[in-house]
CSV table of C-alpha atoms in Angstrom, one decimal:
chain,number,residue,atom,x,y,z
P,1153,UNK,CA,-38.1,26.8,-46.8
P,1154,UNK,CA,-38.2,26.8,-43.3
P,1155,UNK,CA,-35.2,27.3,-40.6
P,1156,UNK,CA,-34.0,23.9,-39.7
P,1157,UNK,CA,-31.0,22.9,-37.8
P,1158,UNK,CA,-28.7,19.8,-38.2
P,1159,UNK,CA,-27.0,17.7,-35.3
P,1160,UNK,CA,-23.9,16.2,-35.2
P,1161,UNK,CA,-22.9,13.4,-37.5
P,1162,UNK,CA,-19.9,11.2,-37.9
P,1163,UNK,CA,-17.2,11.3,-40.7
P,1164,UNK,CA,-19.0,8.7,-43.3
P,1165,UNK,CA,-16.4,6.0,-45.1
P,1166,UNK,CA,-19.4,4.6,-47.5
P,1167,UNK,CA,-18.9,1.8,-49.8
P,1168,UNK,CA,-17.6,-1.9,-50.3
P,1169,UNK,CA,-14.1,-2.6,-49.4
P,1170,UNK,CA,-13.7,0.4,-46.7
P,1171,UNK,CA,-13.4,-1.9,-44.2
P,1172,UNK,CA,-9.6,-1.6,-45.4
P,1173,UNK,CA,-9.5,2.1,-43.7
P,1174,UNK,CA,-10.4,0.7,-40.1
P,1175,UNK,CA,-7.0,0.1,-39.1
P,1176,UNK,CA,-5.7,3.5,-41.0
P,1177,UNK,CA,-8.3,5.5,-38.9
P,1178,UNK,CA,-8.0,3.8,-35.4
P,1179,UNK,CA,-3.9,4.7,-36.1
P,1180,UNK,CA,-5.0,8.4,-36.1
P,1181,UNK,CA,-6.4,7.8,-32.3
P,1182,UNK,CA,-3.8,5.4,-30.6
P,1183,UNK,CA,-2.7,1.9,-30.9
P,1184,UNK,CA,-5.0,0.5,-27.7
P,1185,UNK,CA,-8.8,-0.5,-28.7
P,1186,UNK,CA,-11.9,-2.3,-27.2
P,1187,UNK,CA,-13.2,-4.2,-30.3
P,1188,UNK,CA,-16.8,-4.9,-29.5
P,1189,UNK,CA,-18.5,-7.4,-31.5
P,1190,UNK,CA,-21.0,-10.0,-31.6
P,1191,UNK,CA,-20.7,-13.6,-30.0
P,1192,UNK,CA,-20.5,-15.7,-33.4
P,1193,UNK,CA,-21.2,-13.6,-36.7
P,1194,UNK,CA,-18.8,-11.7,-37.9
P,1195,UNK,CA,-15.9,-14.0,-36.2
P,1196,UNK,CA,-17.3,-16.4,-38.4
P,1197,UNK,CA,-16.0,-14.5,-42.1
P,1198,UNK,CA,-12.8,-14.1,-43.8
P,1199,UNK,CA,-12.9,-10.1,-42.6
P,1200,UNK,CA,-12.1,-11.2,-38.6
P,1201,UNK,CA,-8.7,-12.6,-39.7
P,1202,UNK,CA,-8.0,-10.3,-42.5
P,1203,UNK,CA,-8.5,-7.0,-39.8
P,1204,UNK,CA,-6.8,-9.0,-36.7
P,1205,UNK,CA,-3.8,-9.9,-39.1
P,1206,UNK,CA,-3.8,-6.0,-39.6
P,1207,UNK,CA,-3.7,-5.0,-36.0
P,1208,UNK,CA,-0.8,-7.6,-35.4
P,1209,UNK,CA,1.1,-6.1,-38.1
P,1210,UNK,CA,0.9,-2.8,-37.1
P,1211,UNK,CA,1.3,-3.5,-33.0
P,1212,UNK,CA,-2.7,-2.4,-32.0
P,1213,UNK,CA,-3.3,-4.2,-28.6
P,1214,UNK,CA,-7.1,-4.9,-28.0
P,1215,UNK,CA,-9.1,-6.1,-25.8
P,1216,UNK,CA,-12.7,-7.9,-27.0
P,1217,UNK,CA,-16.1,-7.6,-25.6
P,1218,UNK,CA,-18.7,-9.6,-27.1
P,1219,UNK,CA,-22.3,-9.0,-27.2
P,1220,UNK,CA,-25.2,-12.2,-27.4
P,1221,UNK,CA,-28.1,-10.3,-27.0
P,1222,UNK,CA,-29.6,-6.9,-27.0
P,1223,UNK,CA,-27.6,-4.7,-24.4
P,1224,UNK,CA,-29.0,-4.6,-20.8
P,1225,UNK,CA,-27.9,-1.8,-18.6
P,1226,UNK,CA,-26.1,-4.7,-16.2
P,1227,UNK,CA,-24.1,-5.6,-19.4
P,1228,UNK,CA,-23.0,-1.9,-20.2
P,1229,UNK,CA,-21.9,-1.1,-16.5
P,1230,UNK,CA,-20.2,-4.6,-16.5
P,1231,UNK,CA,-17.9,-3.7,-19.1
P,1232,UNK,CA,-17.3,-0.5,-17.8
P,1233,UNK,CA,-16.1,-2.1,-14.6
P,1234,UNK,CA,-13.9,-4.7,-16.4
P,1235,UNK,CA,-12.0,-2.2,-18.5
P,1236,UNK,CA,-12.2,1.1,-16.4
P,1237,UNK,CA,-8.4,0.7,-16.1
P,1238,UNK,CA,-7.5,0.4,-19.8
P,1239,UNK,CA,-7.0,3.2,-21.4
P,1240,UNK,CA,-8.0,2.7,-24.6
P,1241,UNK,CA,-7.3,5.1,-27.3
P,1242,UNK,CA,-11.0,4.6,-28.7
P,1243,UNK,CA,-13.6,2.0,-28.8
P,1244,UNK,CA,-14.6,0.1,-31.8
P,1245,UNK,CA,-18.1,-1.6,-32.3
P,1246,UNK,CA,-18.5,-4.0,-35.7
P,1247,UNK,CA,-21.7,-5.9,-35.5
P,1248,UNK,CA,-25.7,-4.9,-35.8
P,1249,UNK,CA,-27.7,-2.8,-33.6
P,1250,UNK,CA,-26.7,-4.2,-30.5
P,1251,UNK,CA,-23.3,-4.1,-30.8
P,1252,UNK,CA,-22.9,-0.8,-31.8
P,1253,UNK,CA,-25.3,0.7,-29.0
P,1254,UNK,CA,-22.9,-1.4,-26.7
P,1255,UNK,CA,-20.0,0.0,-27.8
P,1256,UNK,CA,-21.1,3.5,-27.7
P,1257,UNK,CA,-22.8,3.4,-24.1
P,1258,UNK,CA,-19.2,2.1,-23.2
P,1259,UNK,CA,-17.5,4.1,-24.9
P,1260,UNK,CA,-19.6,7.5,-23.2
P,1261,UNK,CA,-19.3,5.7,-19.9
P,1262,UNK,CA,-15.4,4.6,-19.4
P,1263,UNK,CA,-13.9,8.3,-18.3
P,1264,UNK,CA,-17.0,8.6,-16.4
P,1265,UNK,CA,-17.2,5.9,-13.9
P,1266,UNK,CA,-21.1,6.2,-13.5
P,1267,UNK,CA,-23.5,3.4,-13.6
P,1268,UNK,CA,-25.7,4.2,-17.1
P,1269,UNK,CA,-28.5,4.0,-15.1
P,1270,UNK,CA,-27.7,7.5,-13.8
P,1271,UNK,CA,-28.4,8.9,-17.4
P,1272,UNK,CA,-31.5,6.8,-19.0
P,1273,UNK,CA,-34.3,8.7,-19.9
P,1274,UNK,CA,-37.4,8.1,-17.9
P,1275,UNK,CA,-35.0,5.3,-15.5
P,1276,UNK,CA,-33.6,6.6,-12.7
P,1277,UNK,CA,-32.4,10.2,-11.8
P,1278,UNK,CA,-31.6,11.1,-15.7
P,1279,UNK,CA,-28.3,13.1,-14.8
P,1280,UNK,CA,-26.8,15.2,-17.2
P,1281,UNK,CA,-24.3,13.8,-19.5
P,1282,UNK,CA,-20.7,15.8,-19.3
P,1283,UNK,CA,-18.5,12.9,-20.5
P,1284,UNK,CA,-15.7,12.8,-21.7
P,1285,UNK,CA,-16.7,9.9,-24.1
P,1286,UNK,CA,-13.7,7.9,-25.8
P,1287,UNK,CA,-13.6,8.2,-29.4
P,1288,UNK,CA,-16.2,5.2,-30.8
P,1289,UNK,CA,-15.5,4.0,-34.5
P,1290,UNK,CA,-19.0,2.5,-35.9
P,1291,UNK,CA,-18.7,-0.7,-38.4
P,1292,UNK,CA,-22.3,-2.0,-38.9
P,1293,UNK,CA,-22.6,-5.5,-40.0
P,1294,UNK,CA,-26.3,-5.2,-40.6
P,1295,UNK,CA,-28.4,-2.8,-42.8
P,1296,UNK,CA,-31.2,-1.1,-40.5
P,1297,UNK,CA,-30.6,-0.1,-36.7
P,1298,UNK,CA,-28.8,3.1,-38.7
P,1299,UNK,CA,-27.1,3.0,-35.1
P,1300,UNK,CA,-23.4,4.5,-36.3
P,1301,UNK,CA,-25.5,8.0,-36.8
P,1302,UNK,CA,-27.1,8.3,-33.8
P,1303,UNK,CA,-26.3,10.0,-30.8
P,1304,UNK,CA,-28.6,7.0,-28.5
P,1305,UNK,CA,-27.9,3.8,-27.1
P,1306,UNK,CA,-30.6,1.7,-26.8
P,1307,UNK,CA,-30.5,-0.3,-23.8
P,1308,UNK,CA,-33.7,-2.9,-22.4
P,1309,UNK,CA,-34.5,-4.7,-19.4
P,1310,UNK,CA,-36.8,-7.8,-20.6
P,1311,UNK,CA,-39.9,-8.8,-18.5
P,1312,UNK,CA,-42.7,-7.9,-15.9
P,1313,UNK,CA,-41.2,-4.6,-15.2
P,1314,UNK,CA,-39.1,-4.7,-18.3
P,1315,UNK,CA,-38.1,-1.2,-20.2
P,1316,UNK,CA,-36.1,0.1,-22.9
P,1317,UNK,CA,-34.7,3.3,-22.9
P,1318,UNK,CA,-32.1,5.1,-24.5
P,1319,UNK,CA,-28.6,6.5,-23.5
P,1320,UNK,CA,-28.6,9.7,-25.3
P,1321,UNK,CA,-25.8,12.8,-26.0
P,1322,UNK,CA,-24.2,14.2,-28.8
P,1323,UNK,CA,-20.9,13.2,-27.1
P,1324,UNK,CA,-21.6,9.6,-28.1
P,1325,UNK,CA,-21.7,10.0,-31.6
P,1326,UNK,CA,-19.6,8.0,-33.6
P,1327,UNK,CA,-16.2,9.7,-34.9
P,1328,UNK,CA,-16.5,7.3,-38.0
P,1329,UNK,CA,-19.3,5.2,-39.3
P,1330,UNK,CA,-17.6,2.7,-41.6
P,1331,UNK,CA,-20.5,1.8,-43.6
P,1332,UNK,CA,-18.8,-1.6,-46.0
P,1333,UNK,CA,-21.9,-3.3,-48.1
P,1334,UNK,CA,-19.5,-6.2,-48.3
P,1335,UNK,CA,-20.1,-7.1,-44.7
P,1336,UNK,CA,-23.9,-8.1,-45.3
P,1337,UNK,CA,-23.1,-11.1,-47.2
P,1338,UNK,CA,-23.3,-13.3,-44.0
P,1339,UNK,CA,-26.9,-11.4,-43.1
P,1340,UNK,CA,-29.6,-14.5,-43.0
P,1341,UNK,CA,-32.8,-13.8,-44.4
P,1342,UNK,CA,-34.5,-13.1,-41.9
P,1343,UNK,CA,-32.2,-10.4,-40.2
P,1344,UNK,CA,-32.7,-8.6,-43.7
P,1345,UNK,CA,-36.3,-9.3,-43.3
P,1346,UNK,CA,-36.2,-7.2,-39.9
P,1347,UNK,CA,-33.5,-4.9,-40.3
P,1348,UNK,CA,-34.6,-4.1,-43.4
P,1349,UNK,CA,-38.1,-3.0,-42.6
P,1350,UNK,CA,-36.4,-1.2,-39.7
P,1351,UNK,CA,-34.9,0.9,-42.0
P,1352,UNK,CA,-38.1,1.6,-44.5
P,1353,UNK,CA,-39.9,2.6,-41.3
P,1354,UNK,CA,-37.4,4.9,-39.7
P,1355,UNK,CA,-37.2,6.5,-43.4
P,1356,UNK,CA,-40.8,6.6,-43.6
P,1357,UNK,CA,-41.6,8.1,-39.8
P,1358,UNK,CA,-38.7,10.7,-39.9
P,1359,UNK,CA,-40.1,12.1,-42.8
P,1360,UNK,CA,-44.0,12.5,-42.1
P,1361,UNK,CA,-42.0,13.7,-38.4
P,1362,UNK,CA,-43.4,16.7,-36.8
P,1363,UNK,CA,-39.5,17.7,-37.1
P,1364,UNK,CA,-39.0,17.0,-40.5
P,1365,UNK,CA,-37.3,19.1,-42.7
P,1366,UNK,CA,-36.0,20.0,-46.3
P,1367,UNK,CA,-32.7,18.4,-45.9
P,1368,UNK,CA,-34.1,15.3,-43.8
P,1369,UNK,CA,-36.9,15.0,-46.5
P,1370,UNK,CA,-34.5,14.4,-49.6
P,1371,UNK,CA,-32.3,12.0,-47.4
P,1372,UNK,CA,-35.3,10.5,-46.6
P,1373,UNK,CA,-36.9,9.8,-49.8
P,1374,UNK,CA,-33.4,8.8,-51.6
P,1375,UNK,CA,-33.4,5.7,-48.9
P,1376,UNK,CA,-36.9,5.0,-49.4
P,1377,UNK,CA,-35.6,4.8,-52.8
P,1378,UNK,CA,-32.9,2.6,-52.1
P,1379,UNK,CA,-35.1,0.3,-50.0
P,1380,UNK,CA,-38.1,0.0,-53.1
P,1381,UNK,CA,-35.2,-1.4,-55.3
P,1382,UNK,CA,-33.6,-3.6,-53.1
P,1383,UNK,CA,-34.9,-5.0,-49.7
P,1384,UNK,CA,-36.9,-8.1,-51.7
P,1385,UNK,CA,-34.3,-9.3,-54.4
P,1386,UNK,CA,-31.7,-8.8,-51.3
P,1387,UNK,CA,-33.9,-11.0,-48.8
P,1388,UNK,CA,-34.5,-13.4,-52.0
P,1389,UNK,CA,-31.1,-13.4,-52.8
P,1390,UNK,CA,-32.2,-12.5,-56.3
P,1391,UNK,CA,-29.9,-10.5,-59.0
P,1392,UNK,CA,-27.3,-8.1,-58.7
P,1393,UNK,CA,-26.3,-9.0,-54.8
P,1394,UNK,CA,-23.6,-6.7,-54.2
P,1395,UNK,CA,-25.7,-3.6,-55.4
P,1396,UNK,CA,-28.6,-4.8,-53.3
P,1397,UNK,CA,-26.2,-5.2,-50.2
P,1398,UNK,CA,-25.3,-1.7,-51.2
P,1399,UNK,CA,-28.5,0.3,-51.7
P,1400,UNK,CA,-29.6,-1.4,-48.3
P,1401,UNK,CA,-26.0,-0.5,-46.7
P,1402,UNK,CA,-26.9,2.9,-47.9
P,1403,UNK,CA,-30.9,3.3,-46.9
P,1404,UNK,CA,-29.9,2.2,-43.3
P,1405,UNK,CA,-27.3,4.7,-43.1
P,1406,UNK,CA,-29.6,7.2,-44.1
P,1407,UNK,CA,-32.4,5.8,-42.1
P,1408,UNK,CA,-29.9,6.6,-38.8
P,1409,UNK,CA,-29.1,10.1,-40.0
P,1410,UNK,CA,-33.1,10.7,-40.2
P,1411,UNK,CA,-34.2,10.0,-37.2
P,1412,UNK,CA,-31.4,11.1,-35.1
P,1413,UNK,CA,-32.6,15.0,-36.7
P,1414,UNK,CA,-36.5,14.5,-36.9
P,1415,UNK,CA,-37.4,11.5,-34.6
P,1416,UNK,CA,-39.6,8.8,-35.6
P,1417,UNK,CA,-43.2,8.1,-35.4
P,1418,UNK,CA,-46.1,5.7,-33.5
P,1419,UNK,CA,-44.6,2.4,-34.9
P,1420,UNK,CA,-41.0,3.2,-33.0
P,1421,UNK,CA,-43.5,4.4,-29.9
P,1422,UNK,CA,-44.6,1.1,-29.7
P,1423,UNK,CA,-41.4,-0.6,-30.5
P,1424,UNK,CA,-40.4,0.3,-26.9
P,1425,UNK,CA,-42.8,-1.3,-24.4
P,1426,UNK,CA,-43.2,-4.6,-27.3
P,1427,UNK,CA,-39.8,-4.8,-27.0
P,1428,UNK,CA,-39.7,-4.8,-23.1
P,1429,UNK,CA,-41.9,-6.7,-22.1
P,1430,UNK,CA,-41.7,-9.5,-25.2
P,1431,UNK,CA,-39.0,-11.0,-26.6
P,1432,UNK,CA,-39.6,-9.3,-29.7
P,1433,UNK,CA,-36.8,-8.3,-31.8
P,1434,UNK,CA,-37.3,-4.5,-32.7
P,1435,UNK,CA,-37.1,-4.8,-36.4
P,1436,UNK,CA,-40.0,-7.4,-36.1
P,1437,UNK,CA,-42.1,-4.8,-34.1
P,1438,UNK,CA,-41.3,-2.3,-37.5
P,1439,UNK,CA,-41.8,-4.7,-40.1
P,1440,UNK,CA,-45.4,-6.3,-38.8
P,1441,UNK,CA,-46.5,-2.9,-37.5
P,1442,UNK,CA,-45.8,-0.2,-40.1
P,1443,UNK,CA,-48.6,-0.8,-42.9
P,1444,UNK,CA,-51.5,-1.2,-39.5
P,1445,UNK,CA,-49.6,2.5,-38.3
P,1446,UNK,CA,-50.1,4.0,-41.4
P,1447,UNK,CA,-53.7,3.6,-42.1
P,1448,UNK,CA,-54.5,4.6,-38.8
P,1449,UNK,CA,-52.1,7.6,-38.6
P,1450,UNK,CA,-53.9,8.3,-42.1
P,1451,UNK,CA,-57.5,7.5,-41.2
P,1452,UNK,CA,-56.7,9.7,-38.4
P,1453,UNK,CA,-55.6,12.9,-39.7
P,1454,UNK,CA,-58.7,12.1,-42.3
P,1455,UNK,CA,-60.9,12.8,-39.4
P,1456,UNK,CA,-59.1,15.4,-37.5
P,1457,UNK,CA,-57.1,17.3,-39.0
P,1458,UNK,CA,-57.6,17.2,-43.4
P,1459,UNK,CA,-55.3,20.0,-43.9
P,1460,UNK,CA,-52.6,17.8,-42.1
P,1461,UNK,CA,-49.1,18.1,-44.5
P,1462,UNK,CA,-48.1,14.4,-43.3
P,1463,UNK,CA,-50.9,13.6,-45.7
P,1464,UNK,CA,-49.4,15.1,-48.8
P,1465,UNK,CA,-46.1,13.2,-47.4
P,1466,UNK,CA,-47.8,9.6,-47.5
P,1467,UNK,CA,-49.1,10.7,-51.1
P,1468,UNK,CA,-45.2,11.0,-52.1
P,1469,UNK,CA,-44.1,7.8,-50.3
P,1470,UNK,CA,-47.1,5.6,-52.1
P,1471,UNK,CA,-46.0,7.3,-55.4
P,1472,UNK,CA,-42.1,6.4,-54.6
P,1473,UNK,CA,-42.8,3.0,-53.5
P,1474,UNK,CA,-45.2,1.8,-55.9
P,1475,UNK,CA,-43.5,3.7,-58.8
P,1476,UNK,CA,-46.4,4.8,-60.3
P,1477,UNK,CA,-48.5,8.6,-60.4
P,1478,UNK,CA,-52.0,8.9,-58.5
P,1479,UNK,CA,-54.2,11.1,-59.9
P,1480,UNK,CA,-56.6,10.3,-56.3
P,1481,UNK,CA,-54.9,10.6,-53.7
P,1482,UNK,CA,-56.9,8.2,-51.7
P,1483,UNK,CA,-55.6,5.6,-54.1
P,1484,UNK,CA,-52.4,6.2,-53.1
P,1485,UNK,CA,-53.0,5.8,-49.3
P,1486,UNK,CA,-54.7,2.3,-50.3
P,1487,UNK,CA,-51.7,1.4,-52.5
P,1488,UNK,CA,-49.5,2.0,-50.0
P,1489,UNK,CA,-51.0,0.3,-47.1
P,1490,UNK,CA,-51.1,-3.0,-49.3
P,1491,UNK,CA,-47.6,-3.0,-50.3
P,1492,UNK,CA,-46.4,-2.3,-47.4
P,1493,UNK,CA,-49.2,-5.4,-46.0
P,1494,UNK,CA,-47.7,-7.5,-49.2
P,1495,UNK,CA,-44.0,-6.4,-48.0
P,1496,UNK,CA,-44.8,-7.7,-44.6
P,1497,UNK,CA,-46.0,-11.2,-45.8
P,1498,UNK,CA,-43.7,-12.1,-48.3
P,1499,UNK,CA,-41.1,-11.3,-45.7
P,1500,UNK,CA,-42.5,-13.7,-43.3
P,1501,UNK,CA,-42.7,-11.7,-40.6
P,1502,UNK,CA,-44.0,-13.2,-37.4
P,1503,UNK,CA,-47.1,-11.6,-35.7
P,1504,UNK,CA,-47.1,-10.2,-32.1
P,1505,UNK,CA,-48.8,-13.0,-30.7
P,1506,UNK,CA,-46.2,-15.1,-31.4
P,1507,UNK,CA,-44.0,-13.3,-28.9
P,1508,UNK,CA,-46.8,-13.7,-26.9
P,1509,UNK,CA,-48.7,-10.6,-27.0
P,1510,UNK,CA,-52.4,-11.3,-26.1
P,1511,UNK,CA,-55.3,-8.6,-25.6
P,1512,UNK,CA,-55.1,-8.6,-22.0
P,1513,UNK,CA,-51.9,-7.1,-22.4
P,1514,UNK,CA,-52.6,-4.4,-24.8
P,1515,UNK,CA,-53.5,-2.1,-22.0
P,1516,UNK,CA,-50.1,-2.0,-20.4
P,1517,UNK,CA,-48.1,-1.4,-24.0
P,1518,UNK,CA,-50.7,1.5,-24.5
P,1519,UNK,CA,-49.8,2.9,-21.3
P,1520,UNK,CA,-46.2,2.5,-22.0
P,1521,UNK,CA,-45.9,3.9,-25.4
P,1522,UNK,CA,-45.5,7.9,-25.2
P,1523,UNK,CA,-42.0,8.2,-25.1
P,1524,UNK,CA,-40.1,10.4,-27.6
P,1525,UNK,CA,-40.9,8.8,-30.5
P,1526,UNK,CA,-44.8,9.3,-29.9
P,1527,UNK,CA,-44.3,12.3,-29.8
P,1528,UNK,CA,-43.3,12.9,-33.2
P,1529,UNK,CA,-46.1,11.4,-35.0
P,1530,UNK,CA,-47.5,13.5,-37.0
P,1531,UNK,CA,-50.8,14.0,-35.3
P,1532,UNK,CA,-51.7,12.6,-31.7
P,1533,UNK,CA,-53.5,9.3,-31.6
P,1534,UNK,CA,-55.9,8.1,-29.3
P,1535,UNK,CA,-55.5,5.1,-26.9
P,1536,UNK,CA,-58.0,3.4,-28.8
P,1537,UNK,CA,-56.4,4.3,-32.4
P,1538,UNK,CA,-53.0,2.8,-30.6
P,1539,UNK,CA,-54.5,-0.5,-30.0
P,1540,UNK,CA,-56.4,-0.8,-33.3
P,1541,UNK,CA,-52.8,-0.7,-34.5
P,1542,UNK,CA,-52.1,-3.2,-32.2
P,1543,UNK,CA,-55.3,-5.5,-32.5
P,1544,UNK,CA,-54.2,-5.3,-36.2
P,1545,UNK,CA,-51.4,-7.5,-36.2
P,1546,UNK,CA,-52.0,-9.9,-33.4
């Protein structure tokens, strides 16, 4: 077994009803939050009243910020400027991916009083991070970002000269992740379409990483697990829901952990520049690219490098997801590049040009793709194996 080293992670309260602790925990910090949550969702269930009758009862003061759309860096510095003067005791995020990248860019940037432009990576003059951060509390509301075990915030400027980049330090790192299964019962289908994909790819790219290790590998392929038995009865609200909403709860959770050790692959390289310069939401960009990724990251490392271990990996992931033992292992590969294709369809999810994607743009989403998660793949594609990827699901 090799050396291998392990990041920070937040204290975990896993499973349905820990919502309960929330007010328990936030107690332990002060009685003063920012609540940060989305503009309709979660408002909208019985929990909103139940935890605001809870902070009434027990005299936490708040303040609310609420998020409509992915997180711009105007948005993050915005609230920094409209709160500076608070003094909150820590800063609470309860939503999906957007929320809680919101929350935790705010909550690195309140003490700090420095535009988060000054720390993106690749925007800007990429200072160093010293903090102090304010204590940030992570309640996800969706099952796939695995945001509340990450150290980044993920922050995009939609358009022409559009990016998205991330806020990254260990100081942002949630003090709790409050992972509650309960609070996916109001997830539509086709957030647990996208989110859910989300999370099978950042399971299945952390663990053919170039960083991978023994520890990352067995959390990965438990949530791989979790997402083979549950992502389609969950999105077709089919049998046992609350274990579905749990297994998913669960594989997103793990998803997070992955690829804040080992990074992620070519379909999150991509997810970047699709997502700047389209309005397309990230989870779609994982779920319609992942099966066109992996045969070319496998056909690939068939012609370059055969001795490759990622390809031994795939082998295990076709035999986990499709439940059954290959004798060939070029079975495998083709088994697992049509379920994850039949995954893809029966989800409905949309193809890129219906975000608007056409070939004369391909060019500049090549050019824009080699950002971290590139460069974890495990072997180097060429600009023209990129846009076969691309050209694959147009």
């Amino acid at each position: 077994m090799m050396p291998f080293s392990i990041a920070r992670l937040p204290r975990i309260e896993f499973g349905a009803g820990v919502l309960k602790k929330l007010p328990d925990i936030i107690e332990s910090y002060g009685n003063h939050i920012l609540l940060v949550t989305g503009a309709h969702s979660f408002m909208n269930t019985p929990y909103w009243r139940l935890l605001i009758d809870q902070f009434e009862h027990r005299a936490i003061t708040w303040r609310h910020a609420m998020v409509a759309e992915e997180p711009s860096p105007a948005l993050i510095d915005d609230f920094v400027i409209d709160y500076a003067n608070e003094h909150f005791a820590a800063v609470i995020g309860i939503g999906g991916g957007s929320v809680l990248d919101t929350a935790k860019a705010v909550a690195g940037l309140l003490q700090v009083q420095h535009s988060v432009m000054d720390y993106l990576e690749g925007v800007g003059p990429e200072l160093s991070y010293q903090g102090p951060a304010v204590p940030f509390i992570a309640v996800p509301t969706t099952a796939g970002t695995g945001s509340e075990a990450t150290k980044n915030a993920v922050l995009s400027v939609q358009g022409e000269n559009g990016f998205k980049k991330s806020f990254r330090h260990d100081k942002l790192v949630a003090e709790y992740a409050i992972v509650d299964p309960d609070l996916l019962a109001s997830c539509p289908p086709g957030v647990i379409a996208a989110n859910g994909m989300d999370a099978l790819t950042q399971l299945l790219e952390s663990y053919v990483s170039l960083k991978a290790n023994a520890l990352t590998d067995a959390l990965a392929i438990s949530g791989l697990q979790a997402v083979r038995d549950a992502l389609l009865p969950f999105y077709h609200q089919q049998g046992e829901l609350a274990q579905h909403r749990e297994k998913m709860a669960y594989a997103a959770l793990l998803s997070g952990i992955t690829l804040a050790q080992t990074g992620l692959g070519s379909v999150h390289g991509l997810a970047s520049p699709l997502g700047a310069f389209y309005p397309i939401p990230h989870g779609v960009v994982c779920g319609t690219l992942v099966a066109a990724a992996t045969r070319i990251n496998l056909h690939s490392m068939h012609m370059r490098e055969p001795d490759n271990p990622a390809l031994a990996k795939y082998r295990h992931v076709a035999e986990i997801l499709c439940k059954q033992h290959f004798n060939d292992p070029e079975i495998a590969f083709d088994a697992l590049i049509d379920l994850l294709t039949q995954w893809t369809e029966e989800l409905t999810l949309p193809r890129l040009s219906h975000y608007g994607l056409q070939p004369a743009g391909l060019d500049k989403v090549i050019a824009h793709c080699r950002g971290s998660s590139m460069k974890t793949n495990p072997i180097v594609l060429t600009d023209d194996e990129i846009r076969q990827i691309l050209l694959e699901r147009l």
